[in-house]
Short mmCIF file of C-alpha atoms in Angstrom, two decimals:
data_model
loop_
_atom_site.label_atom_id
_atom_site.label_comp_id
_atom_site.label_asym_id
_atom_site.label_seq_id
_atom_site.Cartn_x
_atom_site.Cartn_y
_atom_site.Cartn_z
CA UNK Y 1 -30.19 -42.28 -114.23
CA UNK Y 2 -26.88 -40.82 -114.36
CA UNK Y 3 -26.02 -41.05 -110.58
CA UNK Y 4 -26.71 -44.49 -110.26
CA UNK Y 5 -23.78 -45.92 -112.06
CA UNK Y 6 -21.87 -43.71 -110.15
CA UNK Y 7 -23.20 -44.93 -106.78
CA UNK Y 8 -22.51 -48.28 -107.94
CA UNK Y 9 -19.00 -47.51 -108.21
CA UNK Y 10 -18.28 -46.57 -104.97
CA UNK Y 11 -20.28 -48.99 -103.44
CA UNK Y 12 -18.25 -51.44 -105.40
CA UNK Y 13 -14.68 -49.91 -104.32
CA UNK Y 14 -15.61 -49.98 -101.36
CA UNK Y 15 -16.29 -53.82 -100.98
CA UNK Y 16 -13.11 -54.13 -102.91
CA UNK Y 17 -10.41 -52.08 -100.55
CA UNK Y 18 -11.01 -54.95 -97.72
CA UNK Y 19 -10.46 -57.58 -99.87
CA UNK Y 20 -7.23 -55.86 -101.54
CA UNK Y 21 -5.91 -55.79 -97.91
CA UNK Y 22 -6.81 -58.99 -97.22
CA UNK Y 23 -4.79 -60.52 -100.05
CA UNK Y 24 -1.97 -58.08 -99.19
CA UNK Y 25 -2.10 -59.50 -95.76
CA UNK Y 26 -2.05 -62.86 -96.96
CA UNK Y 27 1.20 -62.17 -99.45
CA UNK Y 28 2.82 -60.94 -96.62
CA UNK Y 29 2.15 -63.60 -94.06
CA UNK Y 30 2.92 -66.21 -97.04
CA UNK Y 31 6.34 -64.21 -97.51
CA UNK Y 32 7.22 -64.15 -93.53
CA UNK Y 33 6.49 -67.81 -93.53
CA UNK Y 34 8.32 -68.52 -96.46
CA UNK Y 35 11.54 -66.26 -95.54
CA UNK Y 36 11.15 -67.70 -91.45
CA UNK Y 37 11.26 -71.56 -93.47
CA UNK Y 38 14.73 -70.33 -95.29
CA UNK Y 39 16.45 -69.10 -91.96
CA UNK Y 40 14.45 -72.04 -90.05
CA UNK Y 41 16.17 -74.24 -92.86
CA UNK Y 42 19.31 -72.66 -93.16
CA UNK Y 43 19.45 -72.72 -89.16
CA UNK Y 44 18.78 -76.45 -88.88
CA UNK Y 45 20.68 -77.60 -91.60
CA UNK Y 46 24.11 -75.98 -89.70
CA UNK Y 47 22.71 -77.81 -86.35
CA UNK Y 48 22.35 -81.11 -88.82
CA UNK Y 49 25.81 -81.22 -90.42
CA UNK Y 50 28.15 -83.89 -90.10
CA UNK Y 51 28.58 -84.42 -86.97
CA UNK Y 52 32.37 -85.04 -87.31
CA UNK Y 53 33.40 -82.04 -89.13
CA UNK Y 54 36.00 -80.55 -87.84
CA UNK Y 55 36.85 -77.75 -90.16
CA UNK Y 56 36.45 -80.30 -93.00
CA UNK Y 57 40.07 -82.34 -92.27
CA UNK Y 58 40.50 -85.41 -92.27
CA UNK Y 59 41.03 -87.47 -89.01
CA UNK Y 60 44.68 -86.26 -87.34
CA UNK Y 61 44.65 -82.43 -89.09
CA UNK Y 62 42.86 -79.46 -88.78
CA UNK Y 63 42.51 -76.08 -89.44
CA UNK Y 64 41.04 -72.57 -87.87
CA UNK Y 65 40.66 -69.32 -89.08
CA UNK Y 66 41.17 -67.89 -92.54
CA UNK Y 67 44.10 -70.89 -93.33
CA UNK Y 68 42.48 -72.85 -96.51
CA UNK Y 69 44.78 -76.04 -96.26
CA UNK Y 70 45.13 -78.83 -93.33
CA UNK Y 71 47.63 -79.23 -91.05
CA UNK Y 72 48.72 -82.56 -89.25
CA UNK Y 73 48.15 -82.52 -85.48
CA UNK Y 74 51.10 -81.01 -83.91
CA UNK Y 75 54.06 -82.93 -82.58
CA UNK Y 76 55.84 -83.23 -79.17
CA UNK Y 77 58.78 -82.06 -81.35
CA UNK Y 78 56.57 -78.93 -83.03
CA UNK Y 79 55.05 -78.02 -79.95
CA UNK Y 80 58.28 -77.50 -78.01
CA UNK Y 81 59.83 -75.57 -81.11
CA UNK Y 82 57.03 -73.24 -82.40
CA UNK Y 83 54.64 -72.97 -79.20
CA UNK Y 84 55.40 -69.81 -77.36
CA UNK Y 85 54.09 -69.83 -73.42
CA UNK Y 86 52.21 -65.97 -72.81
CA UNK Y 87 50.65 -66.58 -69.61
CA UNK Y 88 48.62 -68.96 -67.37
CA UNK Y 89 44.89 -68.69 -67.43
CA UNK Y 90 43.81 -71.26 -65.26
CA UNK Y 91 44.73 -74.21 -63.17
CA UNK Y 92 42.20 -77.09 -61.94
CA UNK Y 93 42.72 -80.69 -60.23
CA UNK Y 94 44.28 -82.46 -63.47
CA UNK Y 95 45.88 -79.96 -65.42
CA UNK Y 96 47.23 -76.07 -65.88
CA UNK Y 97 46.39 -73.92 -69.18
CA UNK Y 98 47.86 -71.51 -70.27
CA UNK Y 99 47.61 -69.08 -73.31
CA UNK Y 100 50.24 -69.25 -75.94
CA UNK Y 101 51.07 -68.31 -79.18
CA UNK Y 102 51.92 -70.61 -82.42
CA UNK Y 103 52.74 -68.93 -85.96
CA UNK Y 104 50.88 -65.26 -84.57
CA UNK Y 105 47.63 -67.31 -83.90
CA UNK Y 106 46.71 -67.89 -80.33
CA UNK Y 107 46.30 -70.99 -78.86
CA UNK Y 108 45.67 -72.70 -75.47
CA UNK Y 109 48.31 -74.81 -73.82
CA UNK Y 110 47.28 -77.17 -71.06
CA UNK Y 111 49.74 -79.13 -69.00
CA UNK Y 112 49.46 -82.02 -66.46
CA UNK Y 113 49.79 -80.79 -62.45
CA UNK Y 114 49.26 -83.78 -60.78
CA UNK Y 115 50.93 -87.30 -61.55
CA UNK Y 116 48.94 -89.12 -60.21
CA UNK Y 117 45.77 -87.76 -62.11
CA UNK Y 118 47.52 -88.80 -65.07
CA UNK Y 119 44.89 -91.33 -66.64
CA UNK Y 120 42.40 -88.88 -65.82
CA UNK Y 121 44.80 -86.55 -68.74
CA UNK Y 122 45.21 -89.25 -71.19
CA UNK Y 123 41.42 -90.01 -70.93
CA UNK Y 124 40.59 -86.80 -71.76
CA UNK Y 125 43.18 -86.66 -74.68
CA UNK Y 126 41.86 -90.01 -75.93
CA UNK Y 127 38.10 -88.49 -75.86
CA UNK Y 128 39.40 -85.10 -77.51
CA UNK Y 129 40.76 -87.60 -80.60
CA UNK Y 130 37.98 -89.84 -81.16
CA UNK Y 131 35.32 -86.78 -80.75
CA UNK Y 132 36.68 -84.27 -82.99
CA UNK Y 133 33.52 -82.61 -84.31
CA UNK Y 134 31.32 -79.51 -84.29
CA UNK Y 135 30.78 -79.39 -80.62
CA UNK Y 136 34.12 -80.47 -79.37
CA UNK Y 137 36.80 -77.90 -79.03
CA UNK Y 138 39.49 -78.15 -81.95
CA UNK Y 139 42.40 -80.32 -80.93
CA UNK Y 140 46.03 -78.91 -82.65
CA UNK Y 141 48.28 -80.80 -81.34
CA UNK Y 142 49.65 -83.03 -78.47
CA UNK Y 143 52.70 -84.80 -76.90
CA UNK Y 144 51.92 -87.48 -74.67
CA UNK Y 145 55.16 -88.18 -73.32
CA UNK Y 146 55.01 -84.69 -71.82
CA UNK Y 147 51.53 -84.65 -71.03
CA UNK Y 148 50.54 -81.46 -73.43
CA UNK Y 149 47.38 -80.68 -75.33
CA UNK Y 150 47.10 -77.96 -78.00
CA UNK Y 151 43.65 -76.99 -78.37
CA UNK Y 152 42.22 -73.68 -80.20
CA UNK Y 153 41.79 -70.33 -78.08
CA UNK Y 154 38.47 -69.08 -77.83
CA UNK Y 155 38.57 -65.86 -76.07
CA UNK Y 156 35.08 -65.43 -74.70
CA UNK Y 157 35.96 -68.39 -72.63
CA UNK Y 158 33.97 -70.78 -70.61
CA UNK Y 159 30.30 -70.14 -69.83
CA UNK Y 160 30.59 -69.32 -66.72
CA UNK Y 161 30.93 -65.69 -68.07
CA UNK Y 162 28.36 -65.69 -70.36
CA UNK Y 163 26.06 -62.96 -68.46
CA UNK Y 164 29.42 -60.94 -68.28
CA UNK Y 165 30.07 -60.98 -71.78
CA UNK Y 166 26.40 -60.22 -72.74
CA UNK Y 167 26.85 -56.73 -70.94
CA UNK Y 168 29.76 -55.96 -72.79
CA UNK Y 169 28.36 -53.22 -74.70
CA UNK Y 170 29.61 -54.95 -78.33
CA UNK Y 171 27.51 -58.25 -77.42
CA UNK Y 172 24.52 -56.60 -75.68
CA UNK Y 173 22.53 -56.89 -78.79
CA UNK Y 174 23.09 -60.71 -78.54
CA UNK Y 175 21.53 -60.43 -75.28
CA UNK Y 176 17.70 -61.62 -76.17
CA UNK Y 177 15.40 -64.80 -75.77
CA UNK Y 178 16.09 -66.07 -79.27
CA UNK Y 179 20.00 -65.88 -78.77
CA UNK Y 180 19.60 -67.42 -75.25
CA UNK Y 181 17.42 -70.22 -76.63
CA UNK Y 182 19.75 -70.93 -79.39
CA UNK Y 183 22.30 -71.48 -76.64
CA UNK Y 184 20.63 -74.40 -74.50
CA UNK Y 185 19.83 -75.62 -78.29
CA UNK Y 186 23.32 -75.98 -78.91
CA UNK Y 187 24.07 -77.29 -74.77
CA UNK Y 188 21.70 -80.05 -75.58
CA UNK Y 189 22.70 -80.54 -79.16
CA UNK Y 190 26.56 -81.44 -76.88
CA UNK Y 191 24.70 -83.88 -74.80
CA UNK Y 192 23.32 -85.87 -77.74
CA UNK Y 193 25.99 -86.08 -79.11
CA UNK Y 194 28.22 -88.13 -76.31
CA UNK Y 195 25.04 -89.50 -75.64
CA UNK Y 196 25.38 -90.92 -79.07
CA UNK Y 197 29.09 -90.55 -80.25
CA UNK Y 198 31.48 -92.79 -81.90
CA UNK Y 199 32.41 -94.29 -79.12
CA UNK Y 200 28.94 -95.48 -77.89
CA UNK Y 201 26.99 -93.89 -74.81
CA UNK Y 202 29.41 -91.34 -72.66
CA UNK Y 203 27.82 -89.15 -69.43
CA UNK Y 204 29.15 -85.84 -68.49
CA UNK Y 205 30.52 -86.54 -65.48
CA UNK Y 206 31.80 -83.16 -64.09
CA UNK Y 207 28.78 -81.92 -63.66
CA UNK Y 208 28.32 -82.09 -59.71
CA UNK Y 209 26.84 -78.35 -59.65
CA UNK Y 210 26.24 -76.03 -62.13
CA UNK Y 211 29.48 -73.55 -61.58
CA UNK Y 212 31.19 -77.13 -62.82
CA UNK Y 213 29.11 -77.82 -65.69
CA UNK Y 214 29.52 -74.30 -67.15
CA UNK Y 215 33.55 -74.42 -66.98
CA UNK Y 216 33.58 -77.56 -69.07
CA UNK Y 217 32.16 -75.36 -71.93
CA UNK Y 218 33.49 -72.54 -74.58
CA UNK Y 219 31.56 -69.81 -75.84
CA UNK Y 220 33.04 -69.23 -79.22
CA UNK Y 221 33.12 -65.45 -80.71
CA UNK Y 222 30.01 -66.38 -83.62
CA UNK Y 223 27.83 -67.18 -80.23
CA UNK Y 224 28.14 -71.62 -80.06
CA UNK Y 225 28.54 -73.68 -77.16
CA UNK Y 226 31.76 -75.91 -77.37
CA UNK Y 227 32.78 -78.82 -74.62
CA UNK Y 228 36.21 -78.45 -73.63
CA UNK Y 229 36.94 -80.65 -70.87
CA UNK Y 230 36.07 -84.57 -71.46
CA UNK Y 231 38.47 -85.81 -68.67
CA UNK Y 232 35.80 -87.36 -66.85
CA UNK Y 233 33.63 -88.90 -69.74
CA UNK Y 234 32.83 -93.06 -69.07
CA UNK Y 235 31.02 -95.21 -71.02
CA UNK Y 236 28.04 -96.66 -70.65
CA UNK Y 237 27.32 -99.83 -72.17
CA UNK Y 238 24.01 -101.56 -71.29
CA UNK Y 239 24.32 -104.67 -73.46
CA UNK Y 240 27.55 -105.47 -72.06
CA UNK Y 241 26.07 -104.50 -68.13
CA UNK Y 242 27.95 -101.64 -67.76
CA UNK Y 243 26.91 -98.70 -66.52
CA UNK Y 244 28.57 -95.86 -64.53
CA UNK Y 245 29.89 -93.78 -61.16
CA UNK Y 246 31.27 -90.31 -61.52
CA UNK Y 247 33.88 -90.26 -58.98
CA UNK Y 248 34.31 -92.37 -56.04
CA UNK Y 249 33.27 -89.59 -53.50
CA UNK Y 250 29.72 -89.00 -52.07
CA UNK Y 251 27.79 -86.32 -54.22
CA UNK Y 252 24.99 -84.58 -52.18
CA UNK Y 253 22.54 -81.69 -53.63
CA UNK Y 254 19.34 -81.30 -55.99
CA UNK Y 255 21.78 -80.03 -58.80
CA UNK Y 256 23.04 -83.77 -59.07
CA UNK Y 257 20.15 -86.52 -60.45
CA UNK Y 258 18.49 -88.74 -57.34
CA UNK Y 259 20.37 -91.67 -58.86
CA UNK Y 260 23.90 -90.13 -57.87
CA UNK Y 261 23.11 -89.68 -54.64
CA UNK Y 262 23.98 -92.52 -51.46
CA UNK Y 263 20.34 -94.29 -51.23
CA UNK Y 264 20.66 -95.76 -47.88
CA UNK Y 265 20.31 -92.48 -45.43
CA UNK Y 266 22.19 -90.62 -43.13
CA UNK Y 267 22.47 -93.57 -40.73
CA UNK Y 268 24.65 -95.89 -43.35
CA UNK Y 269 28.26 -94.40 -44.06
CA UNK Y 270 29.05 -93.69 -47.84
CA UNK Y 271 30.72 -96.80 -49.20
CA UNK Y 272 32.15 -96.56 -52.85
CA UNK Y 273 31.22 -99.89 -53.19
CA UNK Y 274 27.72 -99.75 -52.22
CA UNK Y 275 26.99 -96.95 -54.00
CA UNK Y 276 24.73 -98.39 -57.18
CA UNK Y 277 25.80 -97.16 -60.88
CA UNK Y 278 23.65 -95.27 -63.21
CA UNK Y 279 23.70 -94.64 -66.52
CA UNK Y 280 24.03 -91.25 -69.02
CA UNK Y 281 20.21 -89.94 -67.87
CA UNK Y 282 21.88 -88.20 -65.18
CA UNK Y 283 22.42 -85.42 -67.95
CA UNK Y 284 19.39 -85.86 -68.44
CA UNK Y 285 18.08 -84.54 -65.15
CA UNK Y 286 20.48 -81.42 -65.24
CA UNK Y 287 19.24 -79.94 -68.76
CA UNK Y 288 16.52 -77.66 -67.29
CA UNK Y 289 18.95 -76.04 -64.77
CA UNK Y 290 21.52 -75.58 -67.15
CA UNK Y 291 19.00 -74.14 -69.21
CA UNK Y 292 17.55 -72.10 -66.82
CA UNK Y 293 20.97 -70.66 -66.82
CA UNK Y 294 21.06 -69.89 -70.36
CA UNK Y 295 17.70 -67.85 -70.47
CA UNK Y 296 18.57 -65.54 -68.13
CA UNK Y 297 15.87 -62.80 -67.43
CA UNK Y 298 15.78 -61.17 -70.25
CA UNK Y 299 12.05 -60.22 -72.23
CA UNK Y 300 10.74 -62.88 -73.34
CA UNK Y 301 12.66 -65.60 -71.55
CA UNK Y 302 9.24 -66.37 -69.27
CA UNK Y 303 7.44 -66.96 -72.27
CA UNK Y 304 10.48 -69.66 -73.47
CA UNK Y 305 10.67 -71.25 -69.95
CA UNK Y 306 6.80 -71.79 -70.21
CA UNK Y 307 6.84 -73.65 -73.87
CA UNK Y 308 9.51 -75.58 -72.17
CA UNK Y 309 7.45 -76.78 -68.64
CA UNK Y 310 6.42 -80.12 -70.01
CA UNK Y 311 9.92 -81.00 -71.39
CA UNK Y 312 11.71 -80.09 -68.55
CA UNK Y 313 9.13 -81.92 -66.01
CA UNK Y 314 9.94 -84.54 -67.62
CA UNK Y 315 13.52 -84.40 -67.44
CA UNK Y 316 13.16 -84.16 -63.53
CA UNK Y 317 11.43 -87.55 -63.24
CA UNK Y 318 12.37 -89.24 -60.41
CA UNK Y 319 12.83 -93.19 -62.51
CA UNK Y 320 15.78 -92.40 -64.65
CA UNK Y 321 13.94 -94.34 -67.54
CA UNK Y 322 11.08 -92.09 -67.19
CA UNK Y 323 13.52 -89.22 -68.78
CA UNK Y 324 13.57 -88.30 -72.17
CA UNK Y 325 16.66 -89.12 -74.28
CA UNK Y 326 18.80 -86.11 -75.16
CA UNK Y 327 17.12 -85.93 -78.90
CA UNK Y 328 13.67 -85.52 -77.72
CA UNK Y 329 14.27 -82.44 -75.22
CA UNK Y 330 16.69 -81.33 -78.03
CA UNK Y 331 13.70 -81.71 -80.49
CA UNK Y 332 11.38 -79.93 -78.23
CA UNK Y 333 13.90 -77.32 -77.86
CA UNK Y 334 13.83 -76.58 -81.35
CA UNK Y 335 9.93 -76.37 -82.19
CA UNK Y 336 9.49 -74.40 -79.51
CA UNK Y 337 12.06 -72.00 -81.21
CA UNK Y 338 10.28 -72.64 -84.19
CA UNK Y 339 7.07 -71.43 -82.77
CA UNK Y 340 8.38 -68.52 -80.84
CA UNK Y 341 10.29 -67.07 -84.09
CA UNK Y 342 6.48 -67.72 -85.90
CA UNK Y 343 5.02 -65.72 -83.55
CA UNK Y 344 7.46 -62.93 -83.13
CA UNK Y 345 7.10 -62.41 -87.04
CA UNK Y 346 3.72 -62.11 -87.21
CA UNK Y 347 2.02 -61.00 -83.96
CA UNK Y 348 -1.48 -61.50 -83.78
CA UNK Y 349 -2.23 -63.00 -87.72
CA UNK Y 350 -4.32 -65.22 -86.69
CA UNK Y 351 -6.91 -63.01 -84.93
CA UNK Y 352 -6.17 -60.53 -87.96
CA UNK Y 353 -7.24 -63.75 -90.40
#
């Protein structure tokens, strides 16, 4: 008589150790869900800001680093007195850059080359104005007259040494699918944007292969994806009839959307004037190669490229209106990163549950 209340004691502890790690299992997916919603959150709400902050100045000033108060856009007259030429760091068809240094900060100087690609310049100033904004490089200053523009120095430079940089034994830890992914997030997050800017509908038009497409953007030092060059950056506007040509030149290769290229075969020579107009889903139909770029082969980057198949079919669809607009892929972009951090967290709950 006396063993039996003991017997029922163990039996009873041992229904109840299952169940104790079943609700400890439970806490602790609730908790990984609940901390992965707060950096999920958090992560969003930086990608959702305004889109026209610019270091929180108003329109004409600005600000970088650990300076607290605005300054106004620098003059012809300030630029010639307190901008110190270091050295040049580049040179394409329109203009020459070169890093220099204003009050101990650096800062990137770019100058016209070519006089006659001088509306292609003052285009691109007029675009670096109006877009001012968390994906546009920070403008500082300007002098029209002498065709300079000020801009903020980002020393990682363009993307085309992105792989580079991620070897660099300091940045190797941001080498990883998640970084990568966050990337193309931000990429696409630039191309909805001029897809839907101020000024109405613009198209990224140097973008004939991708070696071109990467030089028109930054890499910043926190890891974001800034354009830099909006030289070539027309307007489409459809209620007006208006759509667009990037350059006047023949543009052959898959890299470039089917639209872009001369429709009438081999046997008809390329006339500018033949040549049909399109409209801003050309970006469109680059994404996934751009993309492609940005994941690299790094673990885990298979598994990304896979969640993104279906988006990125899409995107290659032969009828430009076929395409998805620049906020769906960059929707489907971001609950597929969603997902992937999910899993990542908490690797096989569900078969555990």
């Amino acid at each position: 008589m006396e063993k039996k209340p003991h017997f029922v004691r163990r039996e009873f502890l041992h229904r109840e150790v299952p169940s104790i790690s079943l609700v400890l299992l439970l806490a602790a997916f609730l908790l990984l869900n609940a901390l992965l919603y707060l950096y999920l959150n958090k992560f969003y709400s930086s990608l959702g800001r305004v889109e026209t902050d610019a270091g929180l100045c108003p329109f004409g000033h600005f600000k970088f680093g650990a300076v607290k108060n605005c300054s106004p856009w620098l003059s012809c007259e300030a630029i010639n007195r307190e901008v110190r030429k270091l050295k040049c760091v580049g040179e394409g068809a329109v203009k020459k850059v070169f890093l220099s240094e204003w009050k101990e900060k650096k800062v990137v100087l770019s100058q016209l080359t070519n006089s006659e690609l001088k509306e292609d310049f003052l285009h691109g100033l007029k675009m670096l104005k109006a877009l001012q904004s968390k994906h546009v490089v920070r403008l500082l200053g300007y002098c029209e007259q002498q065709f300079t523009i000020l801009t903020e120095y980002h020393p990682l430079g363009s993307l085309r040494g992105l792989n580079e940089t991620l070897h660099i034994p300091r940045y190797k830890g941001m080498n990883t699918w998640h970084r990568r992914l966050m990337l193309a997030i931000d990429y696409v997050s630039v191309i909805r944007y001029l897809h839907s800017s101020p000024l109405g509908t613009l198209v990224m038009c140097d973008s004939n292969d991708l070696d071109k497409v990467l030089s028109q953007y930054l890499l910043t030092s926190d890891f974001h994806v800034l354009v830099n060059d909006l030289d070539a950056l027309p307007l489409v506007n459809r209620s007006a009839g208006r759509l667009v040509k990037c350059g006047h030149r023949e543009l052959r290769g898959e890299f470039v959307a089917p639209e872009q290229r001369w429709p009438y075969g081999e046997d008809v020579p390329f006339e500018d004037d033949l040549m049909p107009p399109y409209d801003e889903k050309t970006d469109i139909w680059k994404i996934p190669d751009v993309s492609n770029f940005f994941l690299g082969h790094v673990e885990g980057s298979d598994i990304v490229r896979l969640h993104l198949f279906d988006i990125h079919a899409a995107c290659k669809k032969e009828d430009p209106a076929e395409r998805p607009s620049a906020q769906e892929v960059l929707d489907t972009y971001r609950k597929v990163l969603t997902l992937l951090i999910r899993e990542a967290a908490m690797p096989g709950t569900r078969e555990m549950l």
